[in-house]
Short mmCIF file of C-alpha atoms and ligand atoms in Angstrom, two decimals:
data_model
loop_
_atom_site.label_atom_id
_atom_site.label_comp_id
_atom_site.label_asym_id
_atom_site.label_seq_id
_atom_site.Cartn_x
_atom_site.Cartn_y
_atom_site.Cartn_z
CA UNK M 1 11.74 -23.05 -6.97
CA UNK M 2 14.55 -20.99 -8.57
CA UNK M 3 13.76 -17.63 -10.19
CA UNK M 4 12.19 -18.10 -13.62
CA UNK M 5 12.07 -16.13 -16.86
CA UNK M 6 8.79 -14.38 -17.71
CA UNK M 7 8.31 -16.96 -20.46
CA UNK M 8 7.23 -19.39 -17.73
CA UNK M 9 3.93 -17.52 -17.46
CA UNK M 10 3.48 -14.75 -20.07
CA UNK M 11 2.41 -17.03 -22.97
CA UNK M 12 -0.29 -18.50 -20.70
CA UNK M 13 -1.35 -14.99 -19.62
CA UNK M 14 -1.80 -13.94 -23.25
CA UNK M 15 -3.66 -17.12 -24.20
CA UNK M 16 -5.99 -17.07 -21.18
CA UNK M 17 -6.47 -13.29 -20.94
CA UNK M 18 -5.07 -12.50 -17.54
CA UNK M 19 -2.18 -10.25 -16.54
CA UNK M 20 0.79 -11.00 -14.29
CA UNK M 21 1.61 -8.22 -11.86
CA UNK M 22 5.03 -6.64 -11.77
CA UNK M 23 5.32 -5.25 -8.28
CA UNK M 24 8.39 -3.15 -7.67
CA UNK M 25 10.69 -4.18 -4.88
CA UNK M 26 12.18 -1.28 -2.94
CA UNK M 27 13.30 -3.01 0.25
CA UNK M 28 12.86 -6.23 2.23
CA UNK M 29 9.36 -5.32 3.46
CA UNK M 30 8.14 -4.74 -0.12
CA UNK M 31 9.55 -8.11 -1.16
CA UNK M 32 7.89 -9.89 1.76
CA UNK M 33 4.53 -8.17 1.29
CA UNK M 34 4.50 -9.02 -2.42
CA UNK M 35 5.41 -12.68 -2.03
CA UNK M 36 3.05 -13.20 0.92
CA UNK M 37 0.17 -11.85 -1.18
CA UNK M 38 1.21 -14.09 -4.09
CA UNK M 39 1.35 -17.16 -1.81
CA UNK M 40 -2.18 -16.50 -0.55
CA UNK M 41 -3.43 -16.02 -4.12
CA UNK M 42 -1.28 -18.81 -5.64
CA UNK M 43 -0.19 -16.36 -8.34
CA UNK M 44 2.92 -15.93 -10.49
CA UNK M 45 4.62 -12.57 -9.90
CA UNK M 46 7.39 -10.37 -11.20
CA UNK M 47 9.65 -8.43 -8.88
CA UNK M 48 10.47 -5.22 -10.72
CA UNK M 49 13.69 -3.49 -9.69
CA UNK M 50 14.53 -0.05 -11.06
CA UNK M 51 18.11 1.15 -11.31
CA UNK M 52 17.38 3.49 -8.40
CA UNK M 53 16.10 0.62 -6.25
CA UNK M 54 19.13 -1.43 -7.25
CA UNK M 55 21.44 1.32 -6.02
CA UNK M 56 19.44 1.59 -2.80
CA UNK M 57 19.31 -2.13 -1.97
CA UNK M 58 22.58 -3.31 -3.57
CA UNK M 59 22.53 -5.96 -6.28
CA UNK M 60 23.61 -8.85 -4.01
CA UNK M 61 20.86 -8.21 -1.46
CA UNK M 62 18.29 -7.76 -4.24
CA UNK M 63 19.06 -11.13 -5.82
CA UNK M 64 19.35 -12.91 -2.45
CA UNK M 65 15.96 -11.57 -1.27
CA UNK M 66 14.22 -12.55 -4.53
CA UNK M 67 15.81 -16.00 -4.51
CA UNK M 68 14.72 -16.54 -0.91
CA UNK M 69 11.15 -15.52 -1.79
CA UNK M 70 11.06 -17.90 -4.78
CA UNK M 71 12.46 -20.76 -2.71
CA UNK M 72 10.13 -20.17 0.21
CA UNK M 73 7.00 -19.72 -1.91
CA UNK M 74 7.54 -22.40 -4.56
CA UNK M 75 5.87 -19.93 -6.97
CA UNK M 76 7.09 -18.93 -10.43
CA UNK M 77 8.76 -15.58 -9.71
CA UNK M 78 10.78 -13.52 -12.18
CA UNK M 79 13.35 -10.98 -10.98
CA UNK M 80 13.18 -8.25 -13.60
CA UNK M 81 15.27 -5.13 -14.20
CA UNK M 82 12.77 -2.27 -14.69
CA UNK M 83 13.67 0.40 -17.29
CA UNK M 84 17.26 -0.73 -17.79
CA UNK M 85 19.10 2.10 -19.51
CA UNK M 86 22.04 0.28 -21.09
CA UNK M 87 23.37 -3.04 -22.35
CA UNK M 88 25.90 -2.93 -19.50
CA UNK M 89 23.35 -2.68 -16.68
CA UNK M 90 21.27 -5.47 -18.27
CA UNK M 91 24.34 -7.74 -18.40
CA UNK M 92 25.35 -6.83 -14.86
CA UNK M 93 21.90 -7.89 -13.62
CA UNK M 94 21.92 -11.13 -15.61
CA UNK M 95 25.37 -11.99 -14.24
CA UNK M 96 24.13 -11.34 -10.70
CA UNK M 97 21.14 -13.69 -11.11
CA UNK M 98 18.24 -11.68 -12.59
CA UNK M 99 15.93 -13.89 -14.67
CA UNK M 100 14.49 -11.07 -16.76
CA UNK M 101 15.45 -7.58 -17.94
CA UNK M 102 13.80 -4.57 -19.52
CA UNK M 103 15.79 -2.51 -21.94
CA UNK M 104 14.16 0.91 -22.23
CA UNK M 105 15.40 2.49 -25.42
CA UNK M 106 12.26 4.56 -25.87
CA UNK M 107 14.18 7.86 -25.79
CA UNK M 108 16.30 6.78 -28.79
CA UNK M 109 15.21 6.92 -32.43
CA UNK M 110 13.22 3.87 -33.54
CA UNK M 111 16.23 2.57 -35.49
CA UNK M 112 18.57 2.89 -32.51
CA UNK M 113 15.99 1.48 -30.11
CA UNK M 114 15.64 -1.60 -32.36
CA UNK M 115 19.41 -1.99 -32.74
CA UNK M 116 20.16 -1.67 -29.02
CA UNK M 117 17.23 -3.85 -27.90
CA UNK M 118 18.34 -6.57 -30.34
CA UNK M 119 21.76 -6.68 -28.70
CA UNK M 120 20.19 -7.19 -25.28
CA UNK M 121 17.79 -9.86 -26.60
CA UNK M 122 20.62 -11.81 -28.23
CA UNK M 123 22.73 -11.91 -25.07
CA UNK M 124 19.79 -12.47 -22.69
CA UNK M 125 18.30 -15.28 -24.78
CA UNK M 126 21.60 -17.15 -24.64
CA UNK M 127 21.26 -17.06 -20.85
CA UNK M 128 17.56 -18.07 -20.75
CA UNK M 129 16.61 -14.57 -19.57
CA UNK M 130 13.47 -12.83 -20.86
CA UNK M 131 13.47 -9.28 -22.26
CA UNK M 132 10.90 -6.46 -22.26
CA UNK M 133 11.27 -3.59 -24.73
CA UNK M 134 9.61 -0.18 -24.76
CA UNK M 135 8.18 1.98 -27.49
CA UNK M 136 6.59 5.41 -27.21
CA UNK M 137 7.26 7.51 -24.12
CA UNK M 138 5.42 6.83 -20.87
CA UNK M 139 4.88 10.05 -18.89
CA UNK M 140 5.25 10.74 -15.18
CA UNK M 141 8.01 10.32 -12.63
CA UNK M 142 9.82 7.15 -11.64
CA UNK M 143 13.06 7.36 -9.68
CA UNK M 144 15.34 9.71 -11.60
CA UNK M 145 13.33 9.42 -14.82
CA UNK M 146 10.84 12.21 -15.33
CA UNK M 147 8.81 12.74 -18.51
CA UNK M 148 6.40 15.68 -18.65
CA UNK M 149 3.03 15.51 -20.44
CA UNK M 150 4.37 17.40 -23.41
CA UNK M 151 7.08 14.80 -24.08
CA UNK M 152 4.99 11.71 -23.40
CA UNK M 153 4.04 10.26 -26.77
CA UNK M 154 1.76 7.36 -27.66
CA UNK M 155 3.18 4.35 -29.45
CA UNK M 156 2.34 3.93 -33.14
CA UNK M 157 0.97 0.42 -33.75
CA UNK M 158 2.84 -0.14 -37.01
CA UNK M 159 6.13 0.86 -35.35
CA UNK M 160 5.40 -1.41 -32.37
CA UNK M 161 4.75 -4.35 -34.71
CA UNK M 162 7.97 -3.68 -36.60
CA UNK M 163 9.83 -3.30 -33.28
CA UNK M 164 8.60 -6.73 -32.18
CA UNK M 165 9.39 -8.39 -35.50
CA UNK M 166 12.96 -7.08 -35.57
CA UNK M 167 13.86 -7.49 -31.89
CA UNK M 168 11.95 -10.62 -30.82
CA UNK M 169 11.31 -9.27 -27.30
CA UNK M 170 9.26 -11.45 -24.92
CA UNK M 171 6.84 -8.63 -24.09
CA UNK M 172 6.45 -5.07 -25.21
CA UNK M 173 5.70 -1.96 -23.16
CA UNK M 174 3.94 0.59 -25.33
CA UNK M 175 2.81 4.05 -24.29
CA UNK M 176 -0.99 3.94 -24.42
CA UNK M 177 -1.95 6.77 -22.07
CA UNK M 178 -0.88 5.64 -18.60
CA UNK M 179 1.86 7.39 -16.60
CA UNK M 180 4.19 6.53 -13.74
CA UNK M 181 3.18 7.94 -10.34
CA UNK M 182 -0.23 9.19 -9.20
CA UNK M 183 -2.71 10.67 -11.68
CA UNK M 184 -4.30 14.07 -11.30
CA UNK M 185 -7.36 13.08 -13.32
CA UNK M 186 -8.31 9.76 -14.89
CA UNK M 187 -5.90 8.32 -17.45
CA UNK M 188 -7.27 7.94 -20.98
CA UNK M 189 -6.15 4.54 -22.16
CA UNK M 190 -6.03 3.88 -25.90
CA UNK M 191 -7.40 0.33 -26.04
CA UNK M 192 -7.38 0.43 -29.84
CA UNK M 193 -3.58 0.74 -29.85
CA UNK M 194 -3.24 -2.23 -27.47
CA UNK M 195 -5.64 -4.33 -29.56
CA UNK M 196 -3.96 -3.55 -32.90
CA UNK M 197 -0.52 -4.45 -31.57
CA UNK M 198 -1.61 -7.54 -29.64
CA UNK M 199 -3.47 -8.94 -32.64
CA UNK M 200 -0.35 -8.69 -34.77
CA UNK M 201 2.31 -10.11 -32.44
CA UNK M 202 2.51 -13.36 -30.42
CA UNK M 203 3.65 -11.78 -27.13
CA UNK M 204 1.70 -9.66 -24.63
CA UNK M 205 1.70 -5.92 -24.25
CA UNK M 206 2.84 -4.43 -20.91
CA UNK M 207 0.97 -1.66 -19.11
CA UNK M 208 3.27 0.60 -17.09
CA UNK M 209 1.92 3.05 -14.54
CA UNK M 210 -0.68 0.64 -13.14
CA UNK M 211 -1.18 2.65 -9.92
CA UNK M 212 -4.38 4.67 -9.76
CA UNK M 213 -5.85 3.23 -12.96
CA UNK M 214 -9.58 2.52 -12.35
CA UNK M 215 -10.47 -1.17 -12.07
CA UNK M 216 -12.69 -1.10 -15.15
CA UNK M 217 -9.88 0.39 -17.25
CA UNK M 218 -7.57 -2.40 -16.04
CA UNK M 219 -10.19 -5.03 -17.03
CA UNK M 220 -10.63 -3.49 -20.48
CA UNK M 221 -6.85 -3.34 -20.97
CA UNK M 222 -6.52 -7.03 -20.14
CA UNK M 223 -9.39 -7.83 -22.50
CA UNK M 224 -7.54 -5.90 -25.21
CA UNK M 225 -4.41 -8.01 -24.62
CA UNK M 226 -2.31 -6.59 -21.80
CA UNK M 227 -0.52 -9.51 -20.11
CA UNK M 228 1.75 -7.73 -17.63
CA UNK M 229 0.90 -4.73 -15.45
CA UNK M 230 3.40 -2.73 -13.39
CA UNK M 231 2.50 -1.34 -9.97
CA UNK M 232 4.79 0.61 -7.68
CA UNK M 233 3.34 3.91 -6.46
CA UNK M 234 0.25 2.41 -4.78
CA UNK M 235 2.50 0.25 -2.61
CA UNK M 236 4.73 3.20 -1.81
CA UNK M 237 1.70 5.25 -0.78
CA UNK M 238 0.23 2.40 1.32
CA UNK M 239 3.57 1.91 3.06
CA UNK M 240 4.26 5.56 3.81
CA UNK M 241 0.68 6.48 4.81
CA UNK M 242 0.62 3.60 7.27
CA UNK M 243 3.94 4.64 8.80
CA UNK M 244 2.66 8.23 9.10
CA UNK M 245 -0.52 7.04 10.85
CA UNK M 246 1.32 4.74 13.27
CA UNK M 247 3.84 7.43 14.20
CA UNK M 248 1.12 10.07 14.59
CA UNK M 249 -0.76 7.79 16.98
CA UNK M 250 2.44 6.74 18.84
CA UNK M 251 4.84 9.69 18.72
CA UNK M 252 7.25 8.04 21.15
CA UNK M 253 7.59 4.79 19.13
CA UNK M 254 11.17 4.03 18.11
CA UNK M 255 11.21 0.34 17.19
CA UNK M 256 11.01 0.20 13.35
CA UNK M 257 9.15 -3.11 13.58
CA UNK M 258 6.24 -1.27 15.20
CA UNK M 259 5.58 0.70 12.01
CA UNK M 260 7.09 -1.59 9.37
CA UNK M 261 4.85 -4.54 10.31
CA UNK M 262 1.58 -2.67 9.63
CA UNK M 263 3.18 -1.00 6.58
CA UNK M 264 3.99 -4.45 5.20
CA UNK M 265 0.42 -5.61 5.86
CA UNK M 266 -0.96 -2.57 4.03
CA UNK M 267 1.18 -3.34 0.96
CA UNK M 268 0.17 -7.00 1.07
CA UNK M 269 -3.49 -5.95 0.93
CA UNK M 270 -2.79 -3.76 -2.14
CA UNK M 271 -0.96 -6.57 -3.92
CA UNK M 272 -3.68 -9.15 -3.17
CA UNK M 273 -6.33 -6.85 -4.57
CA UNK M 274 -4.30 -6.25 -7.74
CA UNK M 275 -3.61 -9.95 -8.27
CA UNK M 276 -7.37 -10.63 -8.10
CA UNK M 277 -8.15 -7.73 -10.42
CA UNK M 278 -5.51 -8.92 -12.92
CA UNK M 279 -7.07 -12.42 -12.93
CA UNK M 280 -3.79 -14.09 -11.99
CA UNK M 281 -5.00 -15.83 -8.80
CA UNK M 282 -4.46 -19.61 -9.05
CA UNK M 283 -2.39 -19.25 -12.22
CA UNK M 284 0.92 -20.28 -10.62
P1 13P C 301 3.37 3.18 -10.97
O1 13P C 301 4.40 3.61 -9.98
O2 13P C 301 2.59 4.30 -11.54
O3 13P C 301 2.51 2.08 -10.43
O4 13P C 301 4.17 2.55 -12.22
C1 13P C 301 5.04 1.49 -12.01
C2 13P C 301 5.76 1.15 -13.26
O5 13P C 301 5.26 1.29 -14.34
C3 13P C 301 7.13 0.61 -13.12
O6 13P C 301 7.77 0.49 -14.34
#
């Protein structure tokens, strides 16, 4: 199957109250672990690629790897730019073969965020590519983007509804209390904000910062109307911890396959567990 837009599965996710996982792709092993988990669970998935990951992997390799995974698996897979910072980067990704893009204008004023997101939606729609917008500021660290607690701000439901109505995005990331990276304590998720927004718009809300959120909080978020959940850090931790353990036990190892194979298995286990928790098994 070729790569698909998120509209292949997000409307069904919203209607049937499950969430599709966006798992960030950082290299070939991440991509393989994610798709192998999805094959075993027969689940739709989204490969998220940040601008930092794009620089690291190169756009041609990124698209080729995702296309190979979609072809091999036969699953509906979207290749999605995560936190795109400009119209130009969104267009560059679409031209290269991405089937979905996020435009993150959350650091602009509401008016500018709406204006800029609309431009991306207009161009992407003409190409059959789905678009995610963002409102409110999600805290934490992701790649080169760092937002401290003080500057993280929750989304206002009435602004989120207006943002949807004026931009027509296919899903909407709103800041509801989660953060990128690992949490020090437990995140306090504002389910009421999710519910208010979801009830007023036809598309699902996206939960960023899915790593380290307790299972029950994930279930309640999905019940409230979250239809897409992003996970990156938990896979990074599983990968790196496994490599550390293997190298500690075999200090003379030098063949990367000796530590990358178990690292890939560890990430696959994380992704399988998340797919089950999100309720997206057998939804492909
Ligand atoms: P985590 O790294 O906290 O899982 O967040 C991922 C994310 O939201 C990507 O946009």
